[in-house]
XYZ file of C-alpha atoms in Angstrom:
537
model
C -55.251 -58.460 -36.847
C -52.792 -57.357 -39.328
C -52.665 -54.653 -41.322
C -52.885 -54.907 -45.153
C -49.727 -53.503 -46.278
C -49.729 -55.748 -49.950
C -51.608 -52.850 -51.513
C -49.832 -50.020 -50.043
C -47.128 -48.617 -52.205
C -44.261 -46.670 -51.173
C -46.135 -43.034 -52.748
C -49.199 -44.281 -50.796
C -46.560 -44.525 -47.538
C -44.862 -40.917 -48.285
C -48.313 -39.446 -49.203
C -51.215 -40.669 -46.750
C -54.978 -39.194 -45.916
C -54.797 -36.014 -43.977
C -53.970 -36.235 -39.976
C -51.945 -39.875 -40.388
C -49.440 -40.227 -38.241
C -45.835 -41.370 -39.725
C -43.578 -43.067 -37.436
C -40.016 -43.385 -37.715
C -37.325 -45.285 -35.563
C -33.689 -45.348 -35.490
C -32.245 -48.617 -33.772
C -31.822 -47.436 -30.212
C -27.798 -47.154 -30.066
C -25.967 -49.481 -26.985
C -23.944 -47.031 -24.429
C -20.603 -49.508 -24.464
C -18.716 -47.454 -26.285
C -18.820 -43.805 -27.561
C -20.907 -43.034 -30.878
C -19.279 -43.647 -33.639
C -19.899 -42.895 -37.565
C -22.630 -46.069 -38.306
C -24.307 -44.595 -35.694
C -24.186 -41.000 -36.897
C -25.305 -42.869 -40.402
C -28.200 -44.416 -39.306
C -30.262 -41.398 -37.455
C -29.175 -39.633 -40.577
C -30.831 -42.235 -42.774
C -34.040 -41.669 -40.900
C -33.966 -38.187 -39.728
C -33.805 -37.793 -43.850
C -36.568 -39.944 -44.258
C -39.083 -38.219 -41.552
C -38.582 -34.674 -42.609
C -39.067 -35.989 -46.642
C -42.599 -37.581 -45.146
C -42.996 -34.003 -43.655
C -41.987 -32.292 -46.940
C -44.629 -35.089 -48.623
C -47.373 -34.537 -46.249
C -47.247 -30.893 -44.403
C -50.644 -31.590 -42.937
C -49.468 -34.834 -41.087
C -48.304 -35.593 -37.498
C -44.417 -37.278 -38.152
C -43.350 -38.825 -34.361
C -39.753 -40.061 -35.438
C -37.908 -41.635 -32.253
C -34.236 -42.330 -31.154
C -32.232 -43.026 -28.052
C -29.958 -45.504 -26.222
C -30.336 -48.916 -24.862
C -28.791 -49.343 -21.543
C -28.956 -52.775 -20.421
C -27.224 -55.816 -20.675
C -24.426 -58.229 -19.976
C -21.839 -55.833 -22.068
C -22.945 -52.601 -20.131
C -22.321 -53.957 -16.870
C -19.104 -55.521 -17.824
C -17.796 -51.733 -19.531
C -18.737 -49.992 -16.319
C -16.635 -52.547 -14.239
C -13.877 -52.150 -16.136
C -14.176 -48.176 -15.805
C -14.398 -48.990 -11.823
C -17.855 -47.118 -12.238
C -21.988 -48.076 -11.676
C -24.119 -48.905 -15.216
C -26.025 -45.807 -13.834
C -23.188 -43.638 -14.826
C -21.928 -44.622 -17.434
C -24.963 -44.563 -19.355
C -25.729 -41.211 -18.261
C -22.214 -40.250 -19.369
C -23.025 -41.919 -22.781
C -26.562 -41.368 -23.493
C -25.432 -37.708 -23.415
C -22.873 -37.991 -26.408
C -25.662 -40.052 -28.252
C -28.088 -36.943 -27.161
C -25.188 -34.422 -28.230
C -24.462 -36.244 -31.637
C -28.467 -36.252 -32.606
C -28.434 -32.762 -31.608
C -25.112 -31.871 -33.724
C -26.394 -33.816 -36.781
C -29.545 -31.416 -37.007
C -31.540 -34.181 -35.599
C -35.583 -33.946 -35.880
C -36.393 -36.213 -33.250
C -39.386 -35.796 -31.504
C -38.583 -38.828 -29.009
C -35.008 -39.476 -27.013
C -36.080 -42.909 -25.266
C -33.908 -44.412 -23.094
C -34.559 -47.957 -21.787
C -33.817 -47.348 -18.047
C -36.719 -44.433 -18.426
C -39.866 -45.560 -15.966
C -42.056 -45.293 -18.592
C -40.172 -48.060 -20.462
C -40.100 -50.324 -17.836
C -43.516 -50.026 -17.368
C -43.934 -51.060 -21.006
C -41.715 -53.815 -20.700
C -43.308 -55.018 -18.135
C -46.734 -54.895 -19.863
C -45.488 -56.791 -22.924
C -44.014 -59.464 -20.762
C -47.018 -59.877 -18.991
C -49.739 -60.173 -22.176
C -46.981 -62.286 -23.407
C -47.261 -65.010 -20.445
C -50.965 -64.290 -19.780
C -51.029 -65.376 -24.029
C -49.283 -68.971 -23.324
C -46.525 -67.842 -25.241
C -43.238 -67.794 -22.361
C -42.432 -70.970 -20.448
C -40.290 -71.304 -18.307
C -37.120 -74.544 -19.309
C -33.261 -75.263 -19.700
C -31.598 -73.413 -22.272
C -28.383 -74.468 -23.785
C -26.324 -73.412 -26.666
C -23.713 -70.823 -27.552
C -23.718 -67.540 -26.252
C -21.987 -64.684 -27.593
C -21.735 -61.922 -24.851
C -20.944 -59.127 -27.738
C -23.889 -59.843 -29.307
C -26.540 -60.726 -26.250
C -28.035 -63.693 -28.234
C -27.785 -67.394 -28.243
C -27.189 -68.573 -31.828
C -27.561 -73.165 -33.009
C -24.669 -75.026 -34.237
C -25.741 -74.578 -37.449
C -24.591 -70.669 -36.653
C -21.217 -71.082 -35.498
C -17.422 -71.802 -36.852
C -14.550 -72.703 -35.828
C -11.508 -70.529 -35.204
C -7.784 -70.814 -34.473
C -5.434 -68.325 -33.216
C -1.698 -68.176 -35.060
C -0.424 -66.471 -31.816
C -2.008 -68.296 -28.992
C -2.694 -71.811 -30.469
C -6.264 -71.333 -29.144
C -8.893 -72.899 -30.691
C -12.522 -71.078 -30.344
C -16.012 -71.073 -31.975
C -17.159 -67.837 -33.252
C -20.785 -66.985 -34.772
C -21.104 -66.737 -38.669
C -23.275 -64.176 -38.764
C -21.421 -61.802 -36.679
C -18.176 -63.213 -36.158
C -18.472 -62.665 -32.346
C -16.660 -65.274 -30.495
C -18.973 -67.684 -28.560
C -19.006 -70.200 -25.106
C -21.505 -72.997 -24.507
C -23.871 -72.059 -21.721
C -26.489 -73.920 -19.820
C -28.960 -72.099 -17.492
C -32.564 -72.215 -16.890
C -34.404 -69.310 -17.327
C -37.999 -68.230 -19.344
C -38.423 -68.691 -23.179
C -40.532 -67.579 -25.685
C -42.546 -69.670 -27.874
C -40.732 -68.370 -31.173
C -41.459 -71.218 -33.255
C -44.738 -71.204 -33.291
C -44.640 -68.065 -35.546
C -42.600 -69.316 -37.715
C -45.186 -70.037 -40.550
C -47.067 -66.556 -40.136
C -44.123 -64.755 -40.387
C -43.096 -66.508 -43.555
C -47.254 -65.636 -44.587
C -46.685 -62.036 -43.684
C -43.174 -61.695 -45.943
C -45.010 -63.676 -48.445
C -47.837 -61.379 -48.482
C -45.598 -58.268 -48.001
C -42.550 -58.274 -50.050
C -41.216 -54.664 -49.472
C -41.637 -54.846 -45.695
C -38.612 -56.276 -45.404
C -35.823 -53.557 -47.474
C -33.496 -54.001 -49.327
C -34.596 -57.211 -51.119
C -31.138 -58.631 -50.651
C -32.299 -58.453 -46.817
C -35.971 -59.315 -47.278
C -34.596 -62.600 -49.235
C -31.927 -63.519 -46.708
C -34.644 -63.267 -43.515
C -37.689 -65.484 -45.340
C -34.868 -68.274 -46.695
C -33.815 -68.605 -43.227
C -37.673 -68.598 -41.744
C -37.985 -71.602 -44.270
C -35.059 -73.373 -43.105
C -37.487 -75.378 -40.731
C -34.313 -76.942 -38.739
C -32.419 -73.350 -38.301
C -35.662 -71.408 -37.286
C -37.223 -74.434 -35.091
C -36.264 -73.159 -31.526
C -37.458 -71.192 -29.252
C -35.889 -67.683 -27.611
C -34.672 -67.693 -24.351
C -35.727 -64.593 -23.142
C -34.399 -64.069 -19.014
C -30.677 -64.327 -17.281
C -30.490 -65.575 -13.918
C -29.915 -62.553 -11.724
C -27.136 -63.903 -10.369
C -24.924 -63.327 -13.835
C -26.981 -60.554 -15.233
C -27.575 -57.739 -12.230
C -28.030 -54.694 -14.764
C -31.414 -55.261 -16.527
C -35.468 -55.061 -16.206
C -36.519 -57.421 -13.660
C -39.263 -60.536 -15.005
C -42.587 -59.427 -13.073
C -42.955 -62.083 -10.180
C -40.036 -63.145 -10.383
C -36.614 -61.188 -8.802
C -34.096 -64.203 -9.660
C -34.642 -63.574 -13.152
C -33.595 -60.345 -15.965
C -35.836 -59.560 -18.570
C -33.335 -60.764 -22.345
C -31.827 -57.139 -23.140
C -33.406 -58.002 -26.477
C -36.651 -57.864 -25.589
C -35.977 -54.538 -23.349
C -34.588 -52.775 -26.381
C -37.381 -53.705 -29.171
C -40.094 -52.933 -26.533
C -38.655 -49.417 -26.819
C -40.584 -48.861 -30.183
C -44.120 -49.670 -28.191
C -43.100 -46.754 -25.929
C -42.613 -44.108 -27.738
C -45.707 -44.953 -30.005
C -47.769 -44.905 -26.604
C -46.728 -41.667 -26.135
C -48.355 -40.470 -29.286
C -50.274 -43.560 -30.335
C -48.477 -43.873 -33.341
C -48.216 -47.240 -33.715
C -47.545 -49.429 -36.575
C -44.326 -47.723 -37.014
C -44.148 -47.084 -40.842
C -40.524 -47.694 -41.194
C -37.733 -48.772 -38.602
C -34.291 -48.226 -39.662
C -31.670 -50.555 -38.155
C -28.222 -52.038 -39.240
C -27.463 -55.109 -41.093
C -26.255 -57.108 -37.810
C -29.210 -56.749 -35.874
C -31.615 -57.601 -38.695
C -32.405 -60.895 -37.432
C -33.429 -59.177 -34.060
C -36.330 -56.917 -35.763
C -37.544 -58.778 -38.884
C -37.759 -62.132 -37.091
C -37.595 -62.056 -33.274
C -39.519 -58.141 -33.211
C -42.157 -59.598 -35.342
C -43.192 -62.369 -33.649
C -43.307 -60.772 -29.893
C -46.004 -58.315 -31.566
C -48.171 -61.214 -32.873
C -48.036 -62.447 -29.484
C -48.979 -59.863 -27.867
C -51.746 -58.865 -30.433
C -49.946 -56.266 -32.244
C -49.419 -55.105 -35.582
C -46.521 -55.073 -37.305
C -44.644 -52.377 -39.002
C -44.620 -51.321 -42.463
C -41.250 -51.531 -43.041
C -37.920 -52.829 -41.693
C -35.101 -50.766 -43.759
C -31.636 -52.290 -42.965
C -28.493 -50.772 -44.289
C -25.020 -51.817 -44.783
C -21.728 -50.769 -42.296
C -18.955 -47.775 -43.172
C -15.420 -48.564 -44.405
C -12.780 -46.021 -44.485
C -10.231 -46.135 -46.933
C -11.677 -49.629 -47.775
C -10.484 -51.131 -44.848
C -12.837 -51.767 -41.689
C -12.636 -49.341 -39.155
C -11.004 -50.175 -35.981
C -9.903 -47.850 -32.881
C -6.596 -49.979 -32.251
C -5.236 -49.050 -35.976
C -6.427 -45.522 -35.915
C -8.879 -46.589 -39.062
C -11.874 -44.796 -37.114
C -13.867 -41.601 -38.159
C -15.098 -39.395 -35.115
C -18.784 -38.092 -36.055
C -18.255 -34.802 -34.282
C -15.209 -34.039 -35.824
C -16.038 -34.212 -39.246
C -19.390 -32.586 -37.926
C -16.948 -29.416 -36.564
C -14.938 -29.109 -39.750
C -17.525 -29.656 -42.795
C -21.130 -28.859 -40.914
C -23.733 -31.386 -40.481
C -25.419 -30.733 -43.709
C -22.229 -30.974 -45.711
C -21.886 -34.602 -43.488
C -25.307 -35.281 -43.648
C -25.330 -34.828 -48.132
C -21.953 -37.192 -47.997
C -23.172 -39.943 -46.167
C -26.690 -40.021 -47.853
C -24.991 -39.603 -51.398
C -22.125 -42.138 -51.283
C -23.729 -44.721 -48.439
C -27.561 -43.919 -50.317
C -27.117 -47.784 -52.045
C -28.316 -49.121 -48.350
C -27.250 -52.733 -49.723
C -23.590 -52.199 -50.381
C -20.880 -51.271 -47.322
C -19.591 -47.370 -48.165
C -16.128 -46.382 -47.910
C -15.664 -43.534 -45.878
C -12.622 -41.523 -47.599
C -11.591 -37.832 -46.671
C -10.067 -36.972 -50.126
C -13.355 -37.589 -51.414
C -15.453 -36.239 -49.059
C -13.426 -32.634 -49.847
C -14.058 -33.495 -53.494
C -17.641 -33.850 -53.199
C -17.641 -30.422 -50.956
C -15.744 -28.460 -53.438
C -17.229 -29.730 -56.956
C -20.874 -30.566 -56.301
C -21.747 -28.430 -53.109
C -19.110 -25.448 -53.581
C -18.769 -25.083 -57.693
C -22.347 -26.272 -58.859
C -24.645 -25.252 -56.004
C -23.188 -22.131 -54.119
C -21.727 -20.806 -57.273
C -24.449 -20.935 -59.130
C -26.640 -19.068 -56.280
C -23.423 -16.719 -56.399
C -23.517 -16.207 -60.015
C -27.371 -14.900 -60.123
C -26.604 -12.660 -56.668
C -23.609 -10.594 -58.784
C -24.140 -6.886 -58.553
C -23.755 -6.858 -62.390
C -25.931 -9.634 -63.308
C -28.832 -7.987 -59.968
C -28.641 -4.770 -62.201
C -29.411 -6.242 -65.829
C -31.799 -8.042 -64.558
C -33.803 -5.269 -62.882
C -33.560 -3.716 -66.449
C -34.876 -6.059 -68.029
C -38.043 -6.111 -66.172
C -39.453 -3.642 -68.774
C -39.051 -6.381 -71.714
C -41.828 -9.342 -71.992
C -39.439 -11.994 -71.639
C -41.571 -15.625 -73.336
C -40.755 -18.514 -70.786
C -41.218 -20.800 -73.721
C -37.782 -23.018 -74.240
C -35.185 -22.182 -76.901
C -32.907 -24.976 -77.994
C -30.142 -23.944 -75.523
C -32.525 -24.035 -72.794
C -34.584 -27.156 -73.782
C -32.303 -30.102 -72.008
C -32.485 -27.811 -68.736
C -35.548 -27.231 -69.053
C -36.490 -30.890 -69.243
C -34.466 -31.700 -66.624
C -36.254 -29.718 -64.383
C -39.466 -30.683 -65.598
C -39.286 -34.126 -64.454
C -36.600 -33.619 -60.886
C -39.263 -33.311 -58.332
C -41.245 -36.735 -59.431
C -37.813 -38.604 -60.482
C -36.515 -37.433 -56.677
C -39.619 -38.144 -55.369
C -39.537 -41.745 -56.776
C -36.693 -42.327 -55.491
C -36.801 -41.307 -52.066
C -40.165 -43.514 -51.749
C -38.031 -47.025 -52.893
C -35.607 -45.512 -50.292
C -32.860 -45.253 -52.602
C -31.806 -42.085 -51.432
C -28.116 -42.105 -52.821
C -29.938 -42.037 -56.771
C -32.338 -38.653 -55.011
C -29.617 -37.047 -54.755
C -27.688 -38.224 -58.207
C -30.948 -37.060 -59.973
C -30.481 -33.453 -58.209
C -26.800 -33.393 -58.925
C -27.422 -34.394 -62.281
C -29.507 -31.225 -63.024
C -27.341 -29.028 -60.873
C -24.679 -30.122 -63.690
C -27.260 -29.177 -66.144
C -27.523 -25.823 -65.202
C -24.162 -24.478 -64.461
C -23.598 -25.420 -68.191
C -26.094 -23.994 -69.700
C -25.471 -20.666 -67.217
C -21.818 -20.542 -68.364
C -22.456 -20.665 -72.023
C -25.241 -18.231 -71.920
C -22.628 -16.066 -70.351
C -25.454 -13.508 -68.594
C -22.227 -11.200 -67.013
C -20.879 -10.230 -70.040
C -22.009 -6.791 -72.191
C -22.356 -9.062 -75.483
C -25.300 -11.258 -74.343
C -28.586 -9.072 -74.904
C -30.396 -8.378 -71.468
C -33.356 -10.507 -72.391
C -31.377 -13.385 -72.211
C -29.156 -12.969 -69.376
C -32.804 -12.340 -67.710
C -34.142 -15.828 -69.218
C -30.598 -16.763 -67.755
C -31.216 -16.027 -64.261
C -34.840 -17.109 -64.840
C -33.930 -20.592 -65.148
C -31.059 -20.644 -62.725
C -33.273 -19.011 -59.752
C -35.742 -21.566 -60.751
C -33.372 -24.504 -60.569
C -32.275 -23.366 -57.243
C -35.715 -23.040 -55.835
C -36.484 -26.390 -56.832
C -33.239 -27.792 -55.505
C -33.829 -25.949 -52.625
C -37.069 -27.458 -51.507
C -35.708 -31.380 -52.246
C -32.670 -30.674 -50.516
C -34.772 -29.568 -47.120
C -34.728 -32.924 -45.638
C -30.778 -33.861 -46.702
C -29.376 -30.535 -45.620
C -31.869 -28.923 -43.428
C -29.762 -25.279 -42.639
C -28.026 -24.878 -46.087
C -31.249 -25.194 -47.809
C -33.395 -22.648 -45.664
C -30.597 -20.142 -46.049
C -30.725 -20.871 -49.853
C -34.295 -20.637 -50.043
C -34.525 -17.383 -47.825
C -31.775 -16.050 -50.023
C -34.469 -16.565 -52.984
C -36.614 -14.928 -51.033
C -39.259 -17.475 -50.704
C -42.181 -17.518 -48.174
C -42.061 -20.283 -45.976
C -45.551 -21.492 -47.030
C -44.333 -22.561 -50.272
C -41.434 -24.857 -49.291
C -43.148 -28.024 -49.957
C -42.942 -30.973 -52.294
C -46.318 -30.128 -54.070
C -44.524 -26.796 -54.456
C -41.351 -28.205 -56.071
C -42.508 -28.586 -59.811
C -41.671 -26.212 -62.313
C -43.105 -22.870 -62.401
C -41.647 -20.521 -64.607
C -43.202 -17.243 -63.543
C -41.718 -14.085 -63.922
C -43.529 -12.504 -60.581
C -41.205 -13.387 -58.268
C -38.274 -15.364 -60.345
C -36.400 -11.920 -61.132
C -36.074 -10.728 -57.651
C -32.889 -11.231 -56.753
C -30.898 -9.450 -54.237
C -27.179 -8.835 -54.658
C -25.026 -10.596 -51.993
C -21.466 -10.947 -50.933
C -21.808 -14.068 -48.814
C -21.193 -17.478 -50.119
C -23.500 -20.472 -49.202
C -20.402 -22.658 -48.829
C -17.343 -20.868 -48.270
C -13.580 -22.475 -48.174
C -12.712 -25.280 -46.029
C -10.279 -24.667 -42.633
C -7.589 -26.804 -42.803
């Protein structure tokens, strides 16, 4: 049966009943290669997304899941070119996917990994309610194959190439590019057109589980193209090609379709916890077609729901060029990890790659921009400004005067600003436009430092009331700040909010709207460090 999700929206998502249990997925990542910055992107997409339902629901259970998928024609064709076994080489790289969630201040509760025994077991499971169900068969399958990619894709998919410095001519998929051979083997298949209506019922019936819309339009016009969504999946390799994979129950000649392996991972982890729908999976553009389409249609045959939502986001650039390791165009996630911190990593991708329709460019210069004028000269100076021995002893002066919280015309745009910043950022992380949360907090950051500098609270000629209104407003913009920020930059914004000195049990959203109150907004205590000192060359 599936759920109702037509009169859920996203604040009902964020905000549930007491004791719900959120669940949130990055794409498990393939161990072919080492991790690279889409892959740093996307557990920072979600990681931001599971500590905001956290932030939006203290009282709730949030199981949020990553990991590595580690079987397949490509893994067993990168370890024999190493001269090594699968087994270690996805050891040696699920531990530099393990070290990168752990470096990017990761929340995980789950690391799966698809050669784990519980997995297999679960694979194994699916496969079997999925044959005991009518649904796999077992038949020739021809078309073109695209090793890269692990999937078969119809004529209708492919293109022809040429090759100026070989005079080769080859077919290459559309949707990925991939280049692709015609195959012929015999080997088990799932029944995936017979879903093919009820999935286009469920989008139908569900227009935001599917996000972006770009996406959500681009996966039901395809499910109506009757001719391009009319055959089935194969779903085994003979043994005999494919050695590195889950064995079909009953059958040892035959590999469980890595495919089916990898999505099963989600079932896992949610048995672990029993968690399941998951409430949002994040995944990439190019393997869209794999969860809003193939994912879907394995859980109605095997009598499960389906998720909430299927967020997809675009690829990195860098320097508007795609990134490739043979031209050096490539950006190492623990590098810029080492040299900015996650959280400063963590803000930049979420604010410039926060449109999760449109590929961002990845550029350095502006990367140390967006350090030194938003993080550096807005936020840590302004937290800087109200620690000031100076302004710490005016204040404490002034705590003798009844200071009216009421706003004066210099403090009225501020203070309307920060009126409204917890609901506008709220809002915005719930459509998962998470690049305009952060332009709304920036925006009032902006705000503030203006109004702070032209109050001028250091100097002798502004009357102590004021500069104590002065820091009144600033500590309170900070607080606020503080909170929303908890989820993009999880260490920068503790150490900002214990620098405030605020008690841990008031660091939530419902705690983020504007409280002027002179109790605790005046305590400030002086302080020489800096919440985001210079940048090493």
């Amino acid at each position: 049966m599936l759920r109702n999700l037509s009169k859920l929206n996203n604040r009902q998502f964020f905000r549930n009943n007491r004791n719900y249990t959120h669940y949130f997925t990055t794409p498990i990542f393939y161990v072919n290669a080492d991790p690279h910055i889409g892959h740093l992107y996307s557990i920072v997409v979600t990681d931001a997304l599971a500590r905001y339902s956290k932030l939006a629901n203290p009282n709730d259970e949030v199981v949020y899941s990553t990991g590595t998928d580690e079987h397949g024609m490509k893994v067993q064709q990168a370890a024999a070119g190493l001269n090594t076994t699968p087994k270690e080489l996805c050891d040696r790289i699920s531990g530099k996917f393990r070290d990168l969630a752990k470096a990017a201040l990761s929340s995980h509760t789950d690391y799966i990994r698809t050669t784990d025994d519980q997995h297999v077991e679960t694979v194994h499971n699916l496969w079997n309610t999925l044959l005991a169900n009518g649904y796999i068969y077992k038949g020739v399958h021809e078309g073109w194959y695209a090793v890269s990619d692990e999937a078969f894709y119809p004529e209708s998919g492919i293109k022809e190439m040429f090759d100026n410095s070989t005079g080769e001519t080859y077919k290459v998929s559309i949707e990925t590019g991939k280049r692709v051979d015609w195959m012929s083997e015999t080997n088990y298949k799932f029944k995936l057109a017979a879903f093919r209506l009820r999935l286009i019922e469920w989008l139908e019936n569900n227009p935001e589980a599917i996000q972006p819309r770009t996406q959500y339009n681009a996966v039901l016009g395809a499910l109506r193209n009757e001719e391009a969504a009319a055959s089935d999946l194969s779903v085994s390799r003979p043994r005999s090609r494919l050695e590195w994979g889950i064995n079909v129950p009953g059958d040892p000649e035959h590999t469980i379709y890595v495919w089916v392996d990898a999505l099963a991972n989600y079932l896992s982890v949610a048995s672990r916890h029993n968690a399941w729908p998951a409430d949002v999976h994040v995944v990439g553009k190019d393997i869209i077609r794999f969860h809003a389409v193939y994912w879907p249609a394995l859980l109605l045959a095997s009598n499960n729901s389906l998720p909430r939502t299927i967020l997809s986001h675009a690829h990195w650039t860098m320097n508007g060029s795609k990134m490739s390791k043979s031209t050096g165009n490539v950006v190492d996630p623990f590098e810029v990890i080492n040299k900015y911190s996650a959280d400063v990593i963590r803000y930049y991708l979420l604010r410039v790659g926060g449109n999760l329709s449109n590929d961002a460019d990845f550029k350095p210069n502006e990367l140390d921009l967006k350090y030194k004028s938003t993080l550096q000269a807005m936020l840590g100076n302004l937290l800087s400004r109200i620690s000031g021995k100076k302004i710490v002893k005016r204040v404490e002066s002034a705590q003798q005067y009844g200071l009216s919280i009421d706003p004066t015309d210099s403090e009225k745009a501020l203070y309307e600003k920060l009126k409204v910043l917890a609901s506008k950022y709220s809002a915005s992380m719930e459509r998962f436009e998470l690049g305009k949360a952060l332009e709304v907090i920036e925006d009032t950051l902006h705000e503030a430092n203006r109004y702070f500098t032209k109050l001028e609270p250091w100097s002798d000629k502004t009357p102590i009331e004021e500069c104590a209104k002065g820091v009144l407003y600033a500590r309170e913009t900070l607080r606020i700040v503080g909170i929303l920020l908890q989820p993009i930059m999880p260490e920068k914004s503790r150490e900002l909010l214990d620098r405030l000195g605020l008690e841990q049990s008031v660091r939530n959203l419902v705690d983020a709207e504007l409280n002027l109150s002179l109790t605790q907004s005046l305590q400030i205590k002086p302080s020489r460090n800096v919440l985001f000192p210079p940048l090493i060359a």
